Amino acid sequence: MNFNRKIETIDFIKNLIFENSKNSADKKMTSQLIDKKLGYKSHDIEVQLQNKKNQIKEDRKTWIGFDNEIFQTTYSEFLEIYRVLVESDSRTDRSSPLKIVDVGSAYGRISIIKEIFFNETQLECWEIIKERHDEAVRVFNFLFPNVIQESVRFVNQNILSEEILFPNAHVYFIYDFSDLADFLIVLKKLSEVARKQKMSVVSRGRGSKNWIYQYAPWLCEIMEPKKFDTWILFQSAE
């Protein structure tokens, strides 16, 4: 992408987000327009995944067969979340950038918001489905071809695998899981990080919020959770 087109695309994204973020319907429509502008092929990919879902183990846990807007957070919401995280960053030692890990990043919308508005932070996007991961990488590299890997990293791994550990980070995004047993695996891995450092968890989805309250008192009984319209910010103690 040449420089002028890149600037035009970024301005298009900024204007859409700021002008159409009044309600859920506006946010979804805006996200669809931005996806189209960026050239995402997510609809075609989801059709292909649906056609071969019998070949993909445990497809219920990967949201195959659902509409994109059901399992993807809107750009406007990611902007709101990022703003809160950056403004509430209370670390006394800021020699290292604020690092966020998105667990289940789908097509990597969060990476676009991060790089346009908060490029001083670090981000890791974890996605289990290779086709989604590859498309996220393709679109991001098309718009931001010179970003170093330490700033934005895309990981195609199953975080539920026993041998896979969470990377150290300051904030983790988690969403709804269809299976409580899987969610408890994630909570256990997060608790191992919390033993070494203070951390925050952004929870989006009714199921994940309720399960955190029920099974992770270390995230909600010491530090008061901060509640927003569609998400909650949980924090571990020092």
PDB file of C-alpha atoms in Angstrom:
ATOM      1  CA  MET A   1       0.000   0.000   0.000  1.00  0.00           C
ATOM      2  CA  ASN A   2       1.503   3.375  -0.985  1.00  0.00           C
ATOM      3  CA  PHE A   3       1.816   6.179   1.562  1.00  0.00           C
ATOM      4  CA  ASN A   4      -1.074   8.338   0.310  1.00  0.00           C
ATOM      5  CA  ARG A   5      -3.487   5.424   0.221  1.00  0.00           C
ATOM      6  CA  LYS A   6      -2.390   4.367   3.692  1.00  0.00           C
ATOM      7  CA  ILE A   7      -3.099   7.841   5.099  1.00  0.00           C
ATOM      8  CA  GLU A   8      -6.465   7.945   3.330  1.00  0.00           C
ATOM      9  CA  THR A   9      -7.407   4.539   4.740  1.00  0.00           C
ATOM     10  CA  ILE A  10      -6.409   5.495   8.278  1.00  0.00           C
ATOM     11  CA  ASP A  11      -8.366   8.762   8.057  1.00  0.00           C
ATOM     12  CA  PHE A  12     -11.371   6.820   6.752  1.00  0.00           C
ATOM     13  CA  ILE A  13     -11.207   4.480   9.758  1.00  0.00           C
ATOM     14  CA  LYS A  14     -10.838   7.340  12.262  1.00  0.00           C
ATOM     15  CA  ASN A  15     -13.738   9.321  10.808  1.00  0.00           C
ATOM     16  CA  LEU A  16     -16.065   6.323  10.714  1.00  0.00           C
ATOM     17  CA  ILE A  17     -15.354   5.352  14.302  1.00  0.00           C
ATOM     18  CA  PHE A  18     -15.773   8.855  15.700  1.00  0.00           C
ATOM     19  CA  GLU A  19     -18.928   9.602  13.726  1.00  0.00           C
ATOM     20  CA  ASN A  20     -20.776   6.285  14.160  1.00  0.00           C
ATOM     21  CA  SER A  21     -20.274   5.013  17.696  1.00  0.00           C
ATOM     22  CA  LYS A  22     -23.601   5.867  19.315  1.00  0.00           C
ATOM     23  CA  ASN A  23     -25.103   2.417  19.683  1.00  0.00           C
ATOM     24  CA  SER A  24     -24.472  -1.260  19.032  1.00  0.00           C
ATOM     25  CA  ALA A  25     -25.991  -1.208  15.536  1.00  0.00           C
ATOM     26  CA  ASP A  26     -23.850   1.770  14.498  1.00  0.00           C
ATOM     27  CA  LYS A  27     -20.721   0.117  15.856  1.00  0.00           C
ATOM     28  CA  LYS A  28     -21.383  -3.107  13.940  1.00  0.00           C
ATOM     29  CA  MET A  29     -22.150  -1.251  10.720  1.00  0.00           C
ATOM     30  CA  THR A  30     -18.975   0.801  11.116  1.00  0.00           C
ATOM     31  CA  SER A  31     -16.916  -2.358  11.655  1.00  0.00           C
ATOM     32  CA  GLN A  32     -18.347  -3.936   8.516  1.00  0.00           C
ATOM     33  CA  LEU A  33     -17.461  -0.839   6.479  1.00  0.00           C
ATOM     34  CA  ILE A  34     -13.935  -0.779   7.875  1.00  0.00           C
ATOM     35  CA  ASP A  35     -13.488  -4.493   7.153  1.00  0.00           C
ATOM     36  CA  LYS A  36     -14.563  -3.847   3.557  1.00  0.00           C
ATOM     37  CA  LYS A  37     -12.185  -0.906   3.220  1.00  0.00           C
ATOM     38  CA  LEU A  38      -9.293  -3.013   4.508  1.00  0.00           C
ATOM     39  CA  GLY A  39     -10.112  -5.843   2.125  1.00  0.00           C
ATOM     40  CA  TYR A  40     -10.861  -8.526   4.691  1.00  0.00           C
ATOM     41  CA  LYS A  41     -12.057 -11.792   3.158  1.00  0.00           C
ATOM     42  CA  SER A  42     -13.566 -13.008   6.420  1.00  0.00           C
ATOM     43  CA  HIS A  43     -16.973 -13.856   4.946  1.00  0.00           C
ATOM     44  CA  ASP A  44     -15.456 -16.145   2.303  1.00  0.00           C
ATOM     45  CA  ILE A  45     -13.150 -17.711   4.882  1.00  0.00           C
ATOM     46  CA  GLU A  46     -16.028 -18.428   7.264  1.00  0.00           C
ATOM     47  CA  VAL A  47     -17.981 -20.082   4.435  1.00  0.00           C
ATOM     48  CA  GLN A  48     -14.969 -22.282   3.696  1.00  0.00           C
ATOM     49  CA  LEU A  49     -14.600 -23.149   7.383  1.00  0.00           C
ATOM     50  CA  GLN A  50     -18.280 -24.011   7.612  1.00  0.00           C
ATOM     51  CA  ASN A  51     -17.982 -26.320   4.608  1.00  0.00           C
ATOM     52  CA  LYS A  52     -15.116 -28.236   6.176  1.00  0.00           C
ATOM     53  CA  LYS A  53     -16.066 -27.948   9.849  1.00  0.00           C
ATOM     54  CA  ASN A  54     -16.314 -31.722  10.189  1.00  0.00           C
ATOM     55  CA  GLN A  55     -12.567 -31.840   9.568  1.00  0.00           C
ATOM     56  CA  ILE A  56     -11.889 -29.327  12.354  1.00  0.00           C
ATOM     57  CA  LYS A  57     -11.794 -30.819  15.831  1.00  0.00           C
ATOM     58  CA  GLU A  58     -14.190 -29.300  18.381  1.00  0.00           C
ATOM     59  CA  ASP A  59     -15.660 -26.686  16.025  1.00  0.00           C
ATOM     60  CA  ARG A  60     -18.155 -25.428  18.649  1.00  0.00           C
ATOM     61  CA  LYS A  61     -15.271 -23.895  20.548  1.00  0.00           C
ATOM     62  CA  THR A  62     -14.073 -21.932  17.542  1.00  0.00           C
ATOM     63  CA  TRP A  63     -17.373 -20.189  16.645  1.00  0.00           C
ATOM     64  CA  ILE A  64     -17.484 -21.709  13.175  1.00  0.00           C
ATOM     65  CA  GLY A  65     -20.931 -21.267  11.684  1.00  0.00           C
ATOM     66  CA  PHE A  66     -21.656 -18.021  13.526  1.00  0.00           C
ATOM     67  CA  ASP A  67     -21.963 -14.592  11.940  1.00  0.00           C
ATOM     68  CA  ASN A  68     -18.726 -12.562  12.068  1.00  0.00           C
ATOM     69  CA  GLU A  69     -20.282  -9.853  14.195  1.00  0.00           C
ATOM     70  CA  ILE A  70     -21.271 -12.371  16.874  1.00  0.00           C
ATOM     71  CA  PHE A  71     -17.723 -13.475  17.708  1.00  0.00           C
ATOM     72  CA  GLN A  72     -15.853 -10.286  16.790  1.00  0.00           C
ATOM     73  CA  THR A  73     -15.572  -7.175  18.943  1.00  0.00           C
ATOM     74  CA  THR A  74     -16.227  -3.919  17.094  1.00  0.00           C
ATOM     75  CA  TYR A  75     -13.480  -1.424  16.327  1.00  0.00           C
ATOM     76  CA  SER A  76     -15.269   1.195  18.448  1.00  0.00           C
ATOM     77  CA  GLU A  77     -15.288  -1.081  21.487  1.00  0.00           C
ATOM     78  CA  PHE A  78     -11.603  -1.880  21.064  1.00  0.00           C
ATOM     79  CA  LEU A  79     -10.876   1.860  20.957  1.00  0.00           C
ATOM     80  CA  GLU A  80     -12.843   2.393  24.172  1.00  0.00           C
ATOM     81  CA  ILE A  81     -11.101  -0.509  25.895  1.00  0.00           C
ATOM     82  CA  TYR A  82      -7.647   0.630  24.826  1.00  0.00           C
ATOM     83  CA  ARG A  83      -8.300   4.163  26.046  1.00  0.00           C
ATOM     84  CA  VAL A  84      -9.341   2.919  29.470  1.00  0.00           C
ATOM     85  CA  LEU A  85      -6.334   0.609  29.723  1.00  0.00           C
ATOM     86  CA  VAL A  86      -3.822   3.282  28.750  1.00  0.00           C
ATOM     87  CA  GLU A  87      -5.380   5.978  30.944  1.00  0.00           C
ATOM     88  CA  SER A  88      -5.610   3.656  33.962  1.00  0.00           C
ATOM     89  CA  ASP A  89      -2.104   2.226  33.618  1.00  0.00           C
ATOM     90  CA  SER A  90      -0.866   2.575  37.195  1.00  0.00           C
ATOM     91  CA  ARG A  91       2.525   0.914  36.831  1.00  0.00           C
ATOM     92  CA  THR A  92       5.273   2.752  38.673  1.00  0.00           C
ATOM     93  CA  ASP A  93       7.877   1.294  36.328  1.00  0.00           C
ATOM     94  CA  ARG A  94       7.016   2.184  32.739  1.00  0.00           C
ATOM     95  CA  SER A  95      10.374   1.364  31.241  1.00  0.00           C
ATOM     96  CA  SER A  96       8.601  -1.299  29.179  1.00  0.00           C
ATOM     97  CA  PRO A  97       5.497  -0.672  27.036  1.00  0.00           C
ATOM     98  CA  LEU A  98       2.029  -1.707  28.160  1.00  0.00           C
ATOM     99  CA  LYS A  99       1.584  -5.210  26.761  1.00  0.00           C
ATOM    100  CA  ILE A 100      -1.775  -6.763  25.867  1.00  0.00           C
ATOM    101  CA  VAL A 101      -2.561 -10.354  24.853  1.00  0.00           C
ATOM    102  CA  ASP A 102      -5.819 -10.992  22.979  1.00  0.00           C
ATOM    103  CA  VAL A 103      -6.867 -14.615  23.544  1.00  0.00           C
ATOM    104  CA  GLY A 104      -9.063 -15.521  20.586  1.00  0.00           C
ATOM    105  CA  SER A 105      -8.326 -12.567  18.320  1.00  0.00           C
ATOM    106  CA  ALA A 106     -10.158 -13.907  15.229  1.00  0.00           C
ATOM    107  CA  TYR A 107      -9.312 -11.542  12.342  1.00  0.00           C
ATOM    108  CA  GLY A 108      -7.202  -9.197  14.451  1.00  0.00           C
ATOM    109  CA  ARG A 109      -9.374  -6.086  14.448  1.00  0.00           C
ATOM    110  CA  ILE A 110      -7.702  -5.100  17.701  1.00  0.00           C
ATOM    111  CA  SER A 111      -4.338  -4.838  15.918  1.00  0.00           C
ATOM    112  CA  ILE A 112      -5.667  -2.119  13.597  1.00  0.00           C
ATOM    113  CA  ILE A 113      -6.886  -0.008  16.527  1.00  0.00           C
ATOM    114  CA  LYS A 114      -3.664  -0.580  18.423  1.00  0.00           C
ATOM    115  CA  GLU A 115      -1.432   0.545  15.580  1.00  0.00           C
ATOM    116  CA  ILE A 116      -3.484   3.606  14.585  1.00  0.00           C
ATOM    117  CA  PHE A 117      -4.178   4.999  18.045  1.00  0.00           C
ATOM    118  CA  PHE A 118      -1.817   3.331  20.546  1.00  0.00           C
ATOM    119  CA  ASN A 119       1.330   2.345  18.678  1.00  0.00           C
ATOM    120  CA  GLU A 120       3.446   2.853  21.796  1.00  0.00           C
ATOM    121  CA  THR A 121       1.917  -0.316  23.295  1.00  0.00           C
ATOM    122  CA  GLN A 122       2.665  -3.972  22.531  1.00  0.00           C
ATOM    123  CA  LEU A 123       0.115  -6.558  21.394  1.00  0.00           C
ATOM    124  CA  GLU A 124      -0.043 -10.308  20.879  1.00  0.00           C
ATOM    125  CA  CYS A 125      -3.004 -11.751  18.967  1.00  0.00           C
ATOM    126  CA  TRP A 126      -3.643 -15.430  19.695  1.00  0.00           C
ATOM    127  CA  GLU A 127      -5.989 -17.327  17.375  1.00  0.00           C
ATOM    128  CA  ILE A 128      -6.546 -21.078  17.114  1.00  0.00           C
ATOM    129  CA  ILE A 129      -7.935 -21.148  13.542  1.00  0.00           C
ATOM    130  CA  LYS A 130      -5.093 -20.837  11.034  1.00  0.00           C
ATOM    131  CA  GLU A 131      -7.237 -19.317   8.274  1.00  0.00           C
ATOM    132  CA  ARG A 132      -8.348 -16.462  10.545  1.00  0.00           C
ATOM    133  CA  HIS A 133      -4.817 -15.974  11.822  1.00  0.00           C
ATOM    134  CA  ASP A 134      -3.386 -15.837   8.296  1.00  0.00           C
ATOM    135  CA  GLU A 135      -5.989 -13.288   7.175  1.00  0.00           C
ATOM    136  CA  ALA A 136      -5.291 -11.093  10.205  1.00  0.00           C
ATOM    137  CA  VAL A 137      -1.586 -11.145   9.360  1.00  0.00           C
ATOM    138  CA  ARG A 138      -2.240 -10.404   5.670  1.00  0.00           C
ATOM    139  CA  VAL A 139      -4.454  -7.367   6.308  1.00  0.00           C
ATOM    140  CA  PHE A 140      -2.258  -5.931   9.051  1.00  0.00           C
ATOM    141  CA  ASN A 141       0.940  -6.275   7.012  1.00  0.00           C
ATOM    142  CA  PHE A 142      -0.771  -4.690   3.997  1.00  0.00           C
ATOM    143  CA  LEU A 143      -1.663  -1.578   6.004  1.00  0.00           C
ATOM    144  CA  PHE A 144       1.421  -1.537   8.265  1.00  0.00           C
ATOM    145  CA  PRO A 145       4.230  -3.320   6.385  1.00  0.00           C
ATOM    146  CA  ASN A 146       7.088  -1.947   8.490  1.00  0.00           C
ATOM    147  CA  VAL A 147       5.890  -2.694  12.020  1.00  0.00           C
ATOM    148  CA  ILE A 148       8.429  -4.687  14.035  1.00  0.00           C
ATOM    149  CA  GLN A 149       7.385  -8.008  15.518  1.00  0.00           C
ATOM    150  CA  GLU A 150       7.948  -6.817  19.093  1.00  0.00           C
ATOM    151  CA  SER A 151       5.161  -4.270  18.615  1.00  0.00           C
ATOM    152  CA  VAL A 152       2.492  -6.559  17.149  1.00  0.00           C
ATOM    153  CA  ARG A 153       2.803 -10.348  17.126  1.00  0.00           C
ATOM    154  CA  PHE A 154       0.304 -12.837  15.707  1.00  0.00           C
ATOM    155  CA  VAL A 155       0.299 -16.339  17.186  1.00  0.00           C
ATOM    156  CA  ASN A 156      -1.518 -19.364  15.731  1.00  0.00           C
ATOM    157  CA  GLN A 157      -1.708 -21.628  18.778  1.00  0.00           C
ATOM    158  CA  ASN A 158      -4.301 -23.412  20.914  1.00  0.00           C
ATOM    159  CA  ILE A 159      -3.947 -21.799  24.343  1.00  0.00           C
ATOM    160  CA  LEU A 160      -5.804 -24.766  25.851  1.00  0.00           C
ATOM    161  CA  SER A 161      -2.924 -27.103  25.055  1.00  0.00           C
ATOM    162  CA  GLU A 162      -1.173 -28.223  28.210  1.00  0.00           C
ATOM    163  CA  GLU A 163       2.290 -27.329  26.949  1.00  0.00           C
ATOM    164  CA  ILE A 164       1.291 -23.788  25.922  1.00  0.00           C
ATOM    165  CA  LEU A 165       1.699 -21.093  28.582  1.00  0.00           C
ATOM    166  CA  PHE A 166       0.475 -17.528  28.548  1.00  0.00           C
ATOM    167  CA  PRO A 167       3.188 -15.026  27.694  1.00  0.00           C
ATOM    168  CA  ASN A 168       3.829 -12.425  30.370  1.00  0.00           C
ATOM    169  CA  ALA A 169       1.686  -9.347  29.783  1.00  0.00           C
ATOM    170  CA  HIS A 170      -0.057  -6.569  31.669  1.00  0.00           C
ATOM    171  CA  VAL A 171      -3.530  -7.179  30.228  1.00  0.00           C
ATOM    172  CA  TYR A 172      -5.336 -10.236  28.818  1.00  0.00           C
ATOM    173  CA  PHE A 173      -8.508 -10.126  26.726  1.00  0.00           C
ATOM    174  CA  ILE A 174     -10.789 -13.139  27.107  1.00  0.00           C
ATOM    175  CA  TYR A 175     -14.196 -13.874  25.622  1.00  0.00           C
ATOM    176  CA  ASP A 176     -16.983 -16.401  26.061  1.00  0.00           C
ATOM    177  CA  PHE A 177     -16.081 -20.077  25.926  1.00  0.00           C
ATOM    178  CA  SER A 178     -18.687 -22.704  25.088  1.00  0.00           C
ATOM    179  CA  ASP A 179     -17.212 -25.103  27.628  1.00  0.00           C
ATOM    180  CA  LEU A 180     -16.594 -24.377  31.331  1.00  0.00           C
ATOM    181  CA  ALA A 181     -13.755 -26.904  31.517  1.00  0.00           C
ATOM    182  CA  ASP A 182     -11.879 -24.987  28.814  1.00  0.00           C
ATOM    183  CA  PHE A 183     -12.474 -21.689  30.558  1.00  0.00           C
ATOM    184  CA  LEU A 184     -11.105 -23.103  33.806  1.00  0.00           C
ATOM    185  CA  ILE A 185      -7.914 -24.081  31.964  1.00  0.00           C
ATOM    186  CA  VAL A 186      -7.523 -20.468  30.876  1.00  0.00           C
ATOM    187  CA  LEU A 187      -8.172 -19.204  34.409  1.00  0.00           C
ATOM    188  CA  LYS A 188      -5.579 -21.596  35.805  1.00  0.00           C
ATOM    189  CA  LYS A 189      -2.979 -20.349  33.346  1.00  0.00           C
ATOM    190  CA  LEU A 190      -3.860 -16.740  34.152  1.00  0.00           C
ATOM    191  CA  SER A 191      -3.526 -17.442  37.872  1.00  0.00           C
ATOM    192  CA  GLU A 192       0.005 -18.700  37.263  1.00  0.00           C
ATOM    193  CA  VAL A 193       0.860 -15.339  35.675  1.00  0.00           C
ATOM    194  CA  ALA A 194      -0.794 -13.470  38.573  1.00  0.00           C
ATOM    195  CA  ARG A 195       1.450 -15.249  41.072  1.00  0.00           C
ATOM    196  CA  LYS A 196       4.426 -13.478  39.517  1.00  0.00           C
ATOM    197  CA  GLN A 197       2.994 -10.056  38.726  1.00  0.00           C
ATOM    198  CA  LYS A 198      -0.028  -7.798  38.884  1.00  0.00           C
ATOM    199  CA  MET A 199      -2.241  -8.197  35.817  1.00  0.00           C
ATOM    200  CA  SER A 200      -5.605  -7.172  34.392  1.00  0.00           C
ATOM    201  CA  VAL A 201      -8.225  -9.150  32.512  1.00  0.00           C
ATOM    202  CA  VAL A 202     -10.711  -7.635  30.089  1.00  0.00           C
ATOM    203  CA  SER A 203     -13.745  -9.903  29.972  1.00  0.00           C
ATOM    204  CA  ARG A 204     -16.290  -9.524  27.195  1.00  0.00           C
ATOM    205  CA  GLY A 205     -19.250 -11.898  27.150  1.00  0.00           C
ATOM    206  CA  ARG A 206     -21.799 -12.842  29.789  1.00  0.00           C
ATOM    207  CA  GLY A 207     -20.458 -16.344  30.309  1.00  0.00           C
ATOM    208  CA  SER A 208     -16.847 -15.335  30.899  1.00  0.00           C
ATOM    209  CA  LYS A 209     -17.886 -12.573  33.317  1.00  0.00           C
ATOM    210  CA  ASN A 210     -20.061 -14.897  35.381  1.00  0.00           C
ATOM    211  CA  TRP A 211     -17.428 -17.634  35.494  1.00  0.00           C
ATOM    212  CA  ILE A 212     -14.758 -15.202  36.672  1.00  0.00           C
ATOM    213  CA  TYR A 213     -16.995 -14.092  39.533  1.00  0.00           C
ATOM    214  CA  GLN A 214     -17.695 -17.722  40.381  1.00  0.00           C
ATOM    215  CA  TYR A 215     -14.279 -19.367  39.924  1.00  0.00           C
ATOM    216  CA  ALA A 216     -11.646 -16.607  40.144  1.00  0.00           C
ATOM    217  CA  PRO A 217     -12.072 -14.662  43.395  1.00  0.00           C
ATOM    218  CA  TRP A 218      -8.462 -13.492  43.070  1.00  0.00           C
ATOM    219  CA  LEU A 219      -9.642 -11.338  40.145  1.00  0.00           C
ATOM    220  CA  CYS A 220     -12.746  -9.798  41.708  1.00  0.00           C
ATOM    221  CA  GLU A 221     -12.741  -9.886  45.511  1.00  0.00           C
ATOM    222  CA  ILE A 222      -9.594  -7.908  46.294  1.00  0.00           C
ATOM    223  CA  MET A 223      -9.680  -5.278  43.561  1.00  0.00           C
ATOM    224  CA  GLU A 224     -13.134  -3.929  42.659  1.00  0.00           C
ATOM    225  CA  PRO A 225     -13.952  -4.761  38.994  1.00  0.00           C
ATOM    226  CA  LYS A 226     -14.656  -1.804  36.706  1.00  0.00           C
ATOM    227  CA  LYS A 227     -17.866  -2.328  34.755  1.00  0.00           C
ATOM    228  CA  PHE A 228     -18.610  -0.889  31.321  1.00  0.00           C
ATOM    229  CA  ASP A 229     -21.488  -1.384  28.870  1.00  0.00           C
ATOM    230  CA  THR A 230     -20.188  -4.534  27.187  1.00  0.00           C
ATOM    231  CA  TRP A 231     -17.098  -5.518  29.172  1.00  0.00           C
ATOM    232  CA  ILE A 232     -15.549  -5.664  32.624  1.00  0.00           C
ATOM    233  CA  LEU A 233     -12.008  -4.885  33.723  1.00  0.00           C
ATOM    234  CA  PHE A 234     -10.778  -7.288  36.408  1.00  0.00           C
ATOM    235  CA  GLN A 235      -7.481  -6.805  38.239  1.00  0.00           C
ATOM    236  CA  SER A 236      -5.333  -9.013  40.414  1.00  0.00           C
ATOM    237  CA  ALA A 237      -3.694  -7.722  43.590  1.00  0.00           C
ATOM    238  CA  GLU A 238      -0.075  -6.625  43.809  1.00  0.00           C
TER     239      GLU A 238
END
